[in-house]
mmCIF file of C-alpha atoms in Angstrom:
data_model
loop_
_atom_site.group_PDB
_atom_site.id
_atom_site.type_symbol
_atom_site.label_atom_id
_atom_site.label_comp_id
_atom_site.label_asym_id
_atom_site.label_seq_id
_atom_site.Cartn_x
_atom_site.Cartn_y
_atom_site.Cartn_z
ATOM 1 C CA UNK A 1 121.622 214.033 306.436
ATOM 2 C CA UNK A 2 118.249 215.515 306.706
ATOM 3 C CA UNK A 3 114.749 214.996 308.062
ATOM 4 C CA UNK A 4 111.730 216.780 309.522
ATOM 5 C CA UNK A 5 112.417 218.386 312.967
ATOM 6 C CA UNK A 6 109.004 217.058 313.955
ATOM 7 C CA UNK A 7 110.518 213.558 313.977
ATOM 8 C CA UNK A 8 112.868 214.533 316.763
ATOM 9 C CA UNK A 9 109.996 215.247 319.178
ATOM 10 C CA UNK A 10 109.017 211.609 318.843
ATOM 11 C CA UNK A 11 112.299 210.711 320.536
ATOM 12 C CA UNK A 12 111.306 212.684 323.637
ATOM 13 C CA UNK A 13 114.327 215.041 323.679
ATOM 14 C CA UNK A 14 113.508 216.563 327.026
ATOM 15 C CA UNK A 15 116.791 217.849 328.502
ATOM 16 C CA UNK A 16 119.424 217.847 325.875
ATOM 17 C CA UNK A 17 123.024 218.938 325.212
ATOM 18 C CA UNK A 18 123.741 221.873 322.894
ATOM 19 C CA UNK A 19 127.177 221.714 321.256
ATOM 20 C CA UNK A 20 128.503 224.777 319.376
ATOM 21 C CA UNK A 21 130.995 223.264 316.933
ATOM 22 C CA UNK A 22 133.954 225.073 315.291
ATOM 23 C CA UNK A 23 133.240 223.351 311.987
ATOM 24 C CA UNK A 24 129.991 222.181 310.346
ATOM 25 C CA UNK A 25 128.606 218.775 311.271
ATOM 26 C CA UNK A 26 128.846 217.580 307.644
ATOM 27 C CA UNK A 27 132.535 218.655 307.456
ATOM 28 C CA UNK A 28 135.510 216.249 307.872
ATOM 29 C CA UNK A 29 135.255 214.696 311.221
ATOM 30 C CA UNK A 30 137.098 216.247 314.174
ATOM 31 C CA UNK A 31 136.904 215.722 317.889
ATOM 32 C CA UNK A 32 133.567 217.616 318.400
ATOM 33 C CA UNK A 33 131.802 215.403 315.821
ATOM 34 C CA UNK A 34 132.863 212.223 317.677
ATOM 35 C CA UNK A 35 131.927 213.615 321.038
ATOM 36 C CA UNK A 36 128.554 214.673 319.758
ATOM 37 C CA UNK A 37 127.796 211.289 318.366
ATOM 38 C CA UNK A 38 128.881 209.495 321.474
ATOM 39 C CA UNK A 39 127.284 212.012 323.938
ATOM 40 C CA UNK A 40 123.923 211.252 322.148
ATOM 41 C CA UNK A 41 124.037 207.924 324.028
ATOM 42 C CA UNK A 42 123.740 209.905 327.288
ATOM 43 C CA UNK A 43 121.352 212.717 326.182
ATOM 44 C CA UNK A 44 119.981 214.128 322.936
ATOM 45 C CA UNK A 45 122.495 216.441 321.193
ATOM 46 C CA UNK A 46 121.876 219.622 319.211
ATOM 47 C CA UNK A 47 125.064 220.232 317.075
ATOM 48 C CA UNK A 48 125.156 223.920 316.080
ATOM 49 C CA UNK A 49 127.260 224.725 313.003
ATOM 50 C CA UNK A 50 129.333 227.961 313.044
ATOM 51 C CA UNK A 51 127.198 230.538 311.394
ATOM 52 C CA UNK A 52 127.949 231.734 307.883
ATOM 53 C CA UNK A 53 126.821 234.647 305.654
ATOM 54 C CA UNK A 54 125.804 234.587 302.021
ATOM 55 C CA UNK A 55 129.027 236.614 301.243
ATOM 56 C CA UNK A 56 131.205 233.849 302.796
ATOM 57 C CA UNK A 57 129.312 231.157 300.823
ATOM 58 C CA UNK A 58 129.709 233.026 297.538
ATOM 59 C CA UNK A 59 133.513 233.367 298.146
ATOM 60 C CA UNK A 60 133.942 229.799 299.446
ATOM 61 C CA UNK A 61 131.982 227.106 297.542
ATOM 62 C CA UNK A 62 132.851 224.559 300.237
ATOM 63 C CA UNK A 63 130.289 226.381 302.442
ATOM 64 C CA UNK A 64 127.484 226.060 299.890
ATOM 65 C CA UNK A 65 125.827 223.141 301.766
ATOM 66 C CA UNK A 66 125.159 225.558 304.557
ATOM 67 C CA UNK A 67 122.469 227.233 302.499
ATOM 68 C CA UNK A 68 120.905 224.058 301.123
ATOM 69 C CA UNK A 69 118.162 221.983 302.717
ATOM 70 C CA UNK A 70 116.423 222.596 306.081
ATOM 71 C CA UNK A 71 118.171 224.727 308.682
ATOM 72 C CA UNK A 72 117.255 222.306 311.416
ATOM 73 C CA UNK A 73 117.603 218.617 310.458
ATOM 74 C CA UNK A 74 117.666 215.375 312.330
ATOM 75 C CA UNK A 75 120.701 213.182 311.800
ATOM 76 C CA UNK A 76 119.567 210.435 314.143
ATOM 77 C CA UNK A 77 116.573 210.330 316.606
ATOM 78 C CA UNK A 78 118.900 211.667 319.316
ATOM 79 C CA UNK A 79 121.081 214.094 317.423
ATOM 80 C CA UNK A 80 120.056 217.214 315.414
ATOM 81 C CA UNK A 81 122.028 219.722 313.385
ATOM 82 C CA UNK A 82 121.351 223.358 313.235
ATOM 83 C CA UNK A 83 122.747 225.539 310.401
ATOM 84 C CA UNK A 84 122.603 229.379 310.990
ATOM 85 C CA UNK A 85 122.757 232.126 308.315
ATOM 86 C CA UNK A 86 123.837 235.481 309.704
ATOM 87 C CA UNK A 87 125.070 238.884 308.301
ATOM 88 C CA UNK A 88 128.444 239.654 306.678
ATOM 89 C CA UNK A 89 131.020 240.751 309.136
ATOM 90 C CA UNK A 90 129.527 238.733 312.081
ATOM 91 C CA UNK A 91 132.997 237.643 313.246
ATOM 92 C CA UNK A 92 134.463 241.160 313.480
ATOM 93 C CA UNK A 93 135.236 242.063 317.117
ATOM 94 C CA UNK A 94 132.750 245.053 316.945
ATOM 95 C CA UNK A 95 129.930 242.755 315.781
ATOM 96 C CA UNK A 96 130.543 239.697 317.983
ATOM 97 C CA UNK A 97 128.052 240.696 320.747
ATOM 98 C CA UNK A 98 125.210 241.224 318.208
ATOM 99 C CA UNK A 99 125.918 238.104 316.142
ATOM 100 C CA UNK A 100 126.201 236.056 319.322
ATOM 101 C CA UNK A 101 122.733 237.301 320.463
ATOM 102 C CA UNK A 102 121.287 236.383 317.039
ATOM 103 C CA UNK A 103 122.895 232.965 317.130
ATOM 104 C CA UNK A 104 121.448 232.167 320.526
ATOM 105 C CA UNK A 105 117.943 233.182 319.374
ATOM 106 C CA UNK A 106 118.253 230.689 316.523
ATOM 107 C CA UNK A 107 119.266 228.011 318.983
ATOM 108 C CA UNK A 108 116.373 228.784 321.349
ATOM 109 C CA UNK A 109 113.980 228.467 318.376
ATOM 110 C CA UNK A 110 115.455 225.221 317.435
ATOM 111 C CA UNK A 111 115.160 223.844 320.921
ATOM 112 C CA UNK A 112 111.475 224.875 320.926
ATOM 113 C CA UNK A 113 111.018 223.012 317.631
ATOM 114 C CA UNK A 114 112.600 219.931 319.149
ATOM 115 C CA UNK A 115 110.582 220.200 322.378
ATOM 116 C CA UNK A 116 113.786 220.353 324.317
ATOM 117 C CA UNK A 117 115.738 222.403 326.853
ATOM 118 C CA UNK A 118 119.445 222.519 327.469
ATOM 119 C CA UNK A 119 120.967 220.839 330.498
ATOM 120 C CA UNK A 120 124.524 221.151 329.079
ATOM 121 C CA UNK A 121 126.051 223.742 326.759
ATOM 122 C CA UNK A 122 129.369 222.958 325.118
ATOM 123 C CA UNK A 123 131.187 225.743 323.334
ATOM 124 C CA UNK A 124 134.186 225.295 321.036
ATOM 125 C CA UNK A 125 134.742 228.539 319.079
ATOM 126 C CA UNK A 126 136.589 230.730 321.470
ATOM 127 C CA UNK A 127 135.602 234.164 320.174
ATOM 128 C CA UNK A 128 131.847 234.089 321.071
ATOM 129 C CA UNK A 129 130.647 234.683 324.709
ATOM 130 C CA UNK A 130 128.040 231.860 324.333
ATOM 131 C CA UNK A 131 128.379 230.654 328.053
ATOM 132 C CA UNK A 132 127.665 234.101 329.557
ATOM 133 C CA UNK A 133 124.372 234.404 331.324
ATOM 134 C CA UNK A 134 123.350 230.694 331.142
ATOM 135 C CA UNK A 135 121.587 229.444 334.198
ATOM 136 C CA UNK A 136 120.438 225.964 335.424
ATOM 137 C CA UNK A 137 122.888 224.017 333.182
ATOM 138 C CA UNK A 138 126.449 222.880 332.980
ATOM 139 C CA UNK A 139 128.701 225.200 330.927
ATOM 140 C CA UNK A 140 131.570 223.560 329.149
ATOM 141 C CA UNK A 141 134.473 225.108 327.166
ATOM 142 C CA UNK A 142 135.865 222.525 324.788
ATOM 143 C CA UNK A 143 139.426 223.395 323.762
ATOM 144 C CA UNK A 144 140.883 221.294 320.965
ATOM 145 C CA UNK A 145 143.699 223.635 319.781
ATOM 146 C CA UNK A 146 145.732 226.642 320.821
ATOM 147 C CA UNK A 147 143.367 228.968 319.276
ATOM 148 C CA UNK A 148 145.465 232.040 319.823
ATOM 149 C CA UNK A 149 148.469 230.481 318.143
ATOM 150 C CA UNK A 150 146.200 229.339 315.311
ATOM 151 C CA UNK A 151 144.868 232.850 314.865
ATOM 152 C CA UNK A 152 148.393 234.240 314.629
ATOM 153 C CA UNK A 153 149.270 231.685 311.986
ATOM 154 C CA UNK A 154 146.234 232.526 309.876
ATOM 155 C CA UNK A 155 146.432 236.211 310.209
ATOM 156 C CA UNK A 156 143.259 236.592 312.415
ATOM 157 C CA UNK A 157 143.089 239.097 315.302
ATOM 158 C CA UNK A 158 144.942 237.184 318.051
ATOM 159 C CA UNK A 159 144.053 239.538 320.802
ATOM 160 C CA UNK A 160 140.345 239.245 320.157
ATOM 161 C CA UNK A 161 140.681 235.441 320.186
ATOM 162 C CA UNK A 162 142.688 235.723 323.460
ATOM 163 C CA UNK A 163 140.076 237.819 325.088
ATOM 164 C CA UNK A 164 137.343 235.507 324.017
ATOM 165 C CA UNK A 165 139.280 232.495 325.296
ATOM 166 C CA UNK A 166 139.782 234.053 328.715
ATOM 167 C CA UNK A 167 136.074 234.988 328.871
ATOM 168 C CA UNK A 168 134.889 231.464 328.039
ATOM 169 C CA UNK A 169 137.267 229.926 330.615
ATOM 170 C CA UNK A 170 135.991 232.386 333.169
ATOM 171 C CA UNK A 171 132.270 231.529 332.430
ATOM 172 C CA UNK A 172 132.735 227.704 332.195
ATOM 173 C CA UNK A 173 131.988 225.208 334.934
ATOM 174 C CA UNK A 174 134.236 222.756 333.135
ATOM 175 C CA UNK A 175 137.144 223.373 330.764
ATOM 176 C CA UNK A 176 137.951 220.269 328.621
ATOM 177 C CA UNK A 177 141.320 220.097 326.867
ATOM 178 C CA UNK A 178 142.625 217.508 324.487
ATOM 179 C CA UNK A 179 146.373 217.729 325.293
ATOM 180 C CA UNK A 180 148.665 217.956 328.197
ATOM 181 C CA UNK A 181 150.180 221.155 326.744
ATOM 182 C CA UNK A 182 146.718 222.776 326.765
ATOM 183 C CA UNK A 183 146.152 221.560 330.300
ATOM 184 C CA UNK A 184 149.293 223.304 331.317
ATOM 185 C CA UNK A 185 148.283 226.512 329.693
ATOM 186 C CA UNK A 186 145.004 226.664 331.550
ATOM 187 C CA UNK A 187 146.598 225.668 334.833
ATOM 188 C CA UNK A 188 148.862 228.660 334.371
ATOM 189 C CA UNK A 189 145.758 230.755 334.087
ATOM 190 C CA UNK A 190 144.434 229.504 337.367
ATOM 191 C CA UNK A 191 142.042 226.743 336.207
ATOM 192 C CA UNK A 192 141.867 223.082 336.729
ATOM 193 C CA UNK A 193 141.082 221.689 333.267
ATOM 194 C CA UNK A 194 139.748 218.221 332.528
ATOM 195 C CA UNK A 195 142.236 216.427 330.203
ATOM 196 C CA UNK A 196 140.311 214.285 327.689
ATOM 197 C CA UNK A 197 142.534 213.509 324.701
ATOM 198 C CA UNK A 198 141.159 212.743 321.243
ATOM 199 C CA UNK A 199 140.158 209.110 320.734
ATOM 200 C CA UNK A 200 139.336 206.842 317.871
ATOM 201 C CA UNK A 201 136.431 204.876 316.438
ATOM 202 C CA UNK A 202 137.994 201.475 317.209
ATOM 203 C CA UNK A 203 135.152 199.399 315.935
ATOM 204 C CA UNK A 204 135.023 201.117 312.545
ATOM 205 C CA UNK A 205 138.828 200.742 311.819
ATOM 206 C CA UNK A 206 138.949 197.169 313.186
ATOM 207 C CA UNK A 207 137.270 196.253 309.848
ATOM 208 C CA UNK A 208 140.184 197.507 307.864
ATOM 209 C CA UNK A 209 141.587 194.120 306.826
ATOM 210 C CA UNK A 210 138.302 192.835 305.695
ATOM 211 C CA UNK A 211 137.062 195.980 304.064
ATOM 212 C CA UNK A 212 137.049 196.047 300.219
ATOM 213 C CA UNK A 213 140.364 197.768 299.070
ATOM 214 C CA UNK A 214 139.811 201.304 297.612
ATOM 215 C CA UNK A 215 139.461 200.925 293.862
ATOM 216 C CA UNK A 216 140.579 204.399 292.962
ATOM 217 C CA UNK A 217 144.127 203.995 294.226
ATOM 218 C CA UNK A 218 146.589 203.354 291.441
ATOM 219 C CA UNK A 219 149.874 203.422 293.361
ATOM 220 C CA UNK A 220 152.058 200.397 293.696
ATOM 221 C CA UNK A 221 152.730 198.731 297.061
ATOM 222 C CA UNK A 222 154.055 199.355 299.682
ATOM 223 C CA UNK A 223 152.218 202.569 300.254
ATOM 224 C CA UNK A 224 152.996 205.372 302.734
ATOM 225 C CA UNK A 225 149.656 207.153 303.569
ATOM 226 C CA UNK A 226 148.333 210.320 305.046
ATOM 227 C CA UNK A 227 144.653 210.296 306.039
ATOM 228 C CA UNK A 228 143.346 213.596 307.140
ATOM 229 C CA UNK A 229 142.820 217.171 306.444
ATOM 230 C CA UNK A 230 145.330 218.662 303.959
ATOM 231 C CA UNK A 231 146.180 222.077 305.640
ATOM 232 C CA UNK A 232 148.934 224.325 306.805
ATOM 233 C CA UNK A 233 149.341 222.156 309.925
ATOM 234 C CA UNK A 234 151.316 219.762 307.618
ATOM 235 C CA UNK A 235 154.820 220.030 306.372
ATOM 236 C CA UNK A 236 154.801 218.935 302.706
ATOM 237 C CA UNK A 237 158.612 218.893 302.697
ATOM 238 C CA UNK A 238 158.527 215.707 304.967
ATOM 239 C CA UNK A 239 156.209 213.906 302.487
ATOM 240 C CA UNK A 240 158.178 215.132 299.503
ATOM 241 C CA UNK A 241 161.382 213.634 301.003
ATOM 242 C CA UNK A 242 159.663 210.256 301.186
ATOM 243 C CA UNK A 243 158.384 210.537 297.670
ATOM 244 C CA UNK A 244 161.890 211.558 296.348
ATOM 245 C CA UNK A 245 163.241 208.189 297.556
ATOM 246 C CA UNK A 246 160.747 206.401 295.267
ATOM 247 C CA UNK A 247 158.094 205.369 297.758
ATOM 248 C CA UNK A 248 154.447 205.556 296.913
ATOM 249 C CA UNK A 249 152.602 208.368 298.813
ATOM 250 C CA UNK A 250 148.936 208.413 299.190
ATOM 251 C CA UNK A 251 146.965 211.367 300.450
ATOM 252 C CA UNK A 252 143.297 210.855 301.599
ATOM 253 C CA UNK A 253 141.312 213.896 302.764
ATOM 254 C CA UNK A 254 139.912 217.271 301.658
ATOM 255 C CA UNK A 255 142.287 220.234 301.031
ATOM 256 C CA UNK A 256 142.019 223.502 302.893
ATOM 257 C CA UNK A 257 141.288 226.492 300.748
ATOM 258 C CA UNK A 258 143.942 228.484 302.760
ATOM 259 C CA UNK A 259 147.278 226.656 302.858
ATOM 260 C CA UNK A 260 150.557 226.146 301.043
ATOM 261 C CA UNK A 261 149.021 225.369 297.695
ATOM 262 C CA UNK A 262 152.184 225.749 295.600
ATOM 263 C CA UNK A 263 154.087 223.327 297.901
ATOM 264 C CA UNK A 264 151.266 220.846 297.635
ATOM 265 C CA UNK A 265 151.074 221.057 293.909
ATOM 266 C CA UNK A 266 154.728 220.339 293.571
ATOM 267 C CA UNK A 267 154.303 217.232 295.741
ATOM 268 C CA UNK A 268 151.155 215.989 293.770
ATOM 269 C CA UNK A 269 152.971 216.475 290.523
ATOM 270 C CA UNK A 270 155.307 213.494 291.315
ATOM 271 C CA UNK A 271 154.144 210.273 289.529
ATOM 272 C CA UNK A 272 154.462 208.207 292.839
ATOM 273 C CA UNK A 273 152.055 210.557 294.781
ATOM 274 C CA UNK A 274 148.272 210.353 294.542
ATOM 275 C CA UNK A 275 145.670 212.472 296.190
ATOM 276 C CA UNK A 276 142.156 210.951 296.119
ATOM 277 C CA UNK A 277 140.272 213.819 297.767
ATOM 278 C CA UNK A 278 137.939 213.741 300.698
ATOM 279 C CA UNK A 279 136.078 210.488 301.452
ATOM 280 C CA UNK A 280 133.115 209.549 303.642
ATOM 281 C CA UNK A 281 134.301 208.616 307.147
ATOM 282 C CA UNK A 282 132.832 205.186 306.903
ATOM 283 C CA UNK A 283 134.847 204.484 303.728
ATOM 284 C CA UNK A 284 138.242 205.167 305.319
ATOM 285 C CA UNK A 285 138.897 201.496 306.279
ATOM 286 C CA UNK A 286 139.080 200.748 302.501
ATOM 287 C CA UNK A 287 141.880 203.345 302.197
ATOM 288 C CA UNK A 288 143.560 202.217 305.337
ATOM 289 C CA UNK A 289 143.674 198.667 303.936
ATOM 290 C CA UNK A 290 146.018 199.755 301.080
ATOM 291 C CA UNK A 291 148.275 201.701 303.343
ATOM 292 C CA UNK A 292 151.338 200.034 304.856
ATOM 293 C CA UNK A 293 152.621 202.976 306.983
ATOM 294 C CA UNK A 294 150.490 205.817 308.197
ATOM 295 C CA UNK A 295 152.321 209.129 308.714
ATOM 296 C CA UNK A 296 151.797 212.335 310.806
ATOM 297 C CA UNK A 297 154.069 214.883 309.089
ATOM 298 C CA UNK A 298 153.467 217.750 311.445
ATOM 299 C CA UNK A 299 156.269 220.306 312.113
ATOM 300 C CA UNK A 300 157.209 221.243 315.652
ATOM 301 C CA UNK A 301 155.408 224.535 316.304
ATOM 302 C CA UNK A 302 153.098 225.932 318.915
ATOM 303 C CA UNK A 303 149.939 224.978 317.145
ATOM 304 C CA UNK A 304 150.957 221.306 316.648
ATOM 305 C CA UNK A 305 152.451 221.004 320.181
ATOM 306 C CA UNK A 306 149.030 221.872 321.601
ATOM 307 C CA UNK A 307 147.129 219.402 319.328
ATOM 308 C CA UNK A 308 146.275 215.725 319.584
ATOM 309 C CA UNK A 309 146.104 214.329 316.021
ATOM 310 C CA UNK A 310 143.210 211.855 315.603
ATOM 311 C CA UNK A 311 145.038 209.984 312.891
ATOM 312 C CA UNK A 312 147.654 208.525 315.231
ATOM 313 C CA UNK A 313 145.112 206.432 316.979
ATOM 314 C CA UNK A 314 143.138 205.765 313.798
ATOM 315 C CA UNK A 315 146.163 204.331 312.043
ATOM 316 C CA UNK A 316 146.781 202.122 315.081
ATOM 317 C CA UNK A 317 143.104 201.065 315.229
ATOM 318 C CA UNK A 318 143.487 199.946 311.624
ATOM 319 C CA UNK A 319 146.497 197.919 312.651
ATOM 320 C CA UNK A 320 148.952 199.969 310.577
ATOM 321 C CA UNK A 321 152.441 200.941 311.309
ATOM 322 C CA UNK A 322 152.852 204.597 312.352
ATOM 323 C CA UNK A 323 155.554 207.273 311.902
ATOM 324 C CA UNK A 324 154.897 210.671 313.594
ATOM 325 C CA UNK A 325 157.023 213.700 314.477
ATOM 326 C CA UNK A 326 157.940 214.145 318.059
ATOM 327 C CA UNK A 327 154.849 215.889 319.302
ATOM 328 C CA UNK A 328 153.764 216.034 323.001
ATOM 329 C CA UNK A 329 150.661 213.903 322.052
ATOM 330 C CA UNK A 330 152.989 211.076 320.802
ATOM 331 C CA UNK A 331 154.909 211.183 324.018
ATOM 332 C CA UNK A 332 151.762 211.213 326.131
ATOM 333 C CA UNK A 333 150.605 207.959 324.394
ATOM 334 C CA UNK A 334 153.923 206.399 325.529
ATOM 335 C CA UNK A 335 153.998 203.460 323.244
ATOM 336 C CA UNK A 336 156.654 201.732 321.063
ATOM 337 C CA UNK A 337 153.882 201.121 318.513
ATOM 338 C CA UNK A 338 154.594 204.684 317.098
ATOM 339 C CA UNK A 339 157.909 205.319 315.542
ATOM 340 C CA UNK A 340 158.995 208.821 316.404
ATOM 341 C CA UNK A 341 160.707 210.836 313.659
ATOM 342 C CA UNK A 342 162.572 214.162 313.506
ATOM 343 C CA UNK A 343 160.705 216.935 311.658
ATOM 344 C CA UNK A 344 163.488 217.436 309.142
ATOM 345 C CA UNK A 345 162.813 215.944 305.669
ATOM 346 C CA UNK A 346 165.732 213.471 305.454
ATOM 347 C CA UNK A 347 165.253 212.350 309.073
ATOM 348 C CA UNK A 348 161.542 211.808 308.550
ATOM 349 C CA UNK A 349 162.173 209.799 305.310
ATOM 350 C CA UNK A 350 164.708 207.649 307.193
ATOM 351 C CA UNK A 351 162.153 206.862 309.797
ATOM 352 C CA UNK A 352 159.500 205.946 307.198
ATOM 353 C CA UNK A 353 162.013 203.610 305.417
ATOM 354 C CA UNK A 354 162.796 201.946 308.759
ATOM 355 C CA UNK A 355 159.072 201.440 309.415
ATOM 356 C CA UNK A 356 158.577 199.930 305.966
ATOM 357 C CA UNK A 357 161.398 197.542 306.631
ATOM 358 C CA UNK A 358 159.943 196.416 309.953
ATOM 359 C CA UNK A 359 158.492 192.909 310.295
ATOM 360 C CA UNK A 360 154.643 193.136 310.388
ATOM 361 C CA UNK A 361 152.292 190.280 311.095
ATOM 362 C CA UNK A 362 148.837 189.464 312.483
ATOM 363 C CA UNK A 363 149.888 189.582 316.057
ATOM 364 C CA UNK A 364 151.479 193.028 315.707
ATOM 365 C CA UNK A 365 148.339 194.330 314.022
ATOM 366 C CA UNK A 366 146.224 192.972 316.824
ATOM 367 C CA UNK A 367 148.496 194.580 319.476
ATOM 368 C CA UNK A 368 148.045 197.982 317.740
ATOM 369 C CA UNK A 369 144.295 197.505 317.668
ATOM 370 C CA UNK A 370 144.122 196.536 321.251
ATOM 371 C CA UNK A 371 146.138 199.679 322.307
ATOM 372 C CA UNK A 372 143.877 201.895 320.178
ATOM 373 C CA UNK A 373 140.759 200.289 321.733
ATOM 374 C CA UNK A 374 141.923 201.581 325.136
ATOM 375 C CA UNK A 375 141.760 205.039 323.697
ATOM 376 C CA UNK A 376 138.294 204.829 322.009
ATOM 377 C CA UNK A 377 135.817 207.617 321.685
ATOM 378 C CA UNK A 378 133.475 205.599 323.836
ATOM 379 C CA UNK A 379 135.902 205.660 326.733
ATOM 380 C CA UNK A 380 136.744 209.378 326.205
ATOM 381 C CA UNK A 381 133.094 210.273 326.169
ATOM 382 C CA UNK A 382 132.346 208.183 329.164
ATOM 383 C CA UNK A 383 134.847 210.334 331.228
ATOM 384 C CA UNK A 384 133.216 213.559 329.990
ATOM 385 C CA UNK A 385 129.677 212.243 330.716
ATOM 386 C CA UNK A 386 130.734 211.283 334.237
ATOM 387 C CA UNK A 387 132.088 214.857 334.862
ATOM 388 C CA UNK A 388 128.724 216.208 333.607
ATOM 389 C CA UNK A 389 126.639 213.813 335.735
ATOM 390 C CA UNK A 390 125.372 212.128 332.644
ATOM 391 C CA UNK A 391 125.670 208.584 333.844
ATOM 392 C CA UNK A 392 122.999 206.409 331.976
ATOM 393 C CA UNK A 393 124.185 205.647 328.404
ATOM 394 C CA UNK A 394 121.938 203.908 326.007
ATOM 395 C CA UNK A 395 123.280 200.796 324.164
ATOM 396 C CA UNK A 396 125.427 201.654 321.256
ATOM 397 C CA UNK A 397 123.128 199.943 318.708
ATOM 398 C CA UNK A 398 120.346 202.332 319.657
#
C-alpha cells in the first residue's frame, strides 16, 4: 500500500465517501474493509484509520505501521487511506470532543489534497460524535458488533460507549446493522435500522480447489481449520476438545494482544495443532484448500449473539464443510450446509467428527459455493448503495 496523494486527483474524486473504520485499513479484513472496497465501485472512498498516539505505538508494536510511510496514501485510483496521529489519552471521555475535532481537521485536509468533498460519511467507532454537525451529505452509522457488550468484556467504560452509540444513532440518517439481534436492539431504541449482514468474497474463495496448497502446513489430513482473528471471541476449550480426540487442528490468522493467552498456549502445545500466523487475505484460498472442515468455535454470549462471523460464508464459498455454534447469524442463514453444534467442548467435538464423517463430493462443494455467492459482498454493498442513492457502479475490473 502506498502512493502519492497527487495520483488520486487524476482519478477525479469529486464527491466521495468518507468511512471512519474501527481498525486500520491494513489490519486483518473485517466488514468495513470489504464495504470500502466494494463501495469504491460507486464513488471514491477515503478510509480513515482509527487515530493512534506515539505512546500506544510504543506499547503495541502491532501499531507501528501507523507511523510508517505517508499519512495519506492511495490504495487504488478510487480508494485512499488516511492514518492519523493524535495525542495520548485521546479516547478518554473528557478528551473525546477535542480529539474528534482534530480528527475531523485531518480528514478535511486529506479531502482537500484529494480534490474531493464528502457526499456520504460512514462512522463505525461508536465513541466519537463524528456525524454531528455534518450538512449536505448522507450520514451513516455502521454497527458491526454490540459495542457496549464488547466494552464491558474488555474493561472499557461501557457507559461512555453507550452514550456515544445513542448519539451516533440520533445523528445518523441511516443505521446499518449486520445482524438481526442488532436490528432488534435499535428498533427497541425507536429506530428503523437497515439490516445488511456480512458477506463474502465469493470470487476469491471460488479458486480454493485450484489454489496451490499452503506449503507451511505440516499437519496430516484430515484437517479441522479455523481461519480468522484469534481473540477472546473464541472458546479455545472447543478446539482443544477436537484436538484431544486426535484430529489435526489448523489455526490461520493473527492473535490479539489482549486475550486468553494461557489457554491458547496450552492448545498450541499439542503436536496435532498448528498456528501459521496471519496471512495476506488473497493467500487464504491456499489455506482453505488443505482444510476439510471449517469451524466457528464461538461461545453463546451477548457479544457473539450480536455478531455475524464472516468466516461462515467464507468457508462455504471455499466449498468446505462447516461446523458452527448455535448463533443467531447461523439461524438467519437458514441452511443445512452449516452443521450446528452446542458450545460445550464434547458436544462441539462430536459435531466436528460427524462433519468429518460426512460424504463430500464436487456437487456438494458447488452447492456450498452457490449458496455463498448469494451472500456476496457485491450484493450486500449494492443494497447499501441503493439506500444511499449511489446507483451507478463501475465494472468490477476497473
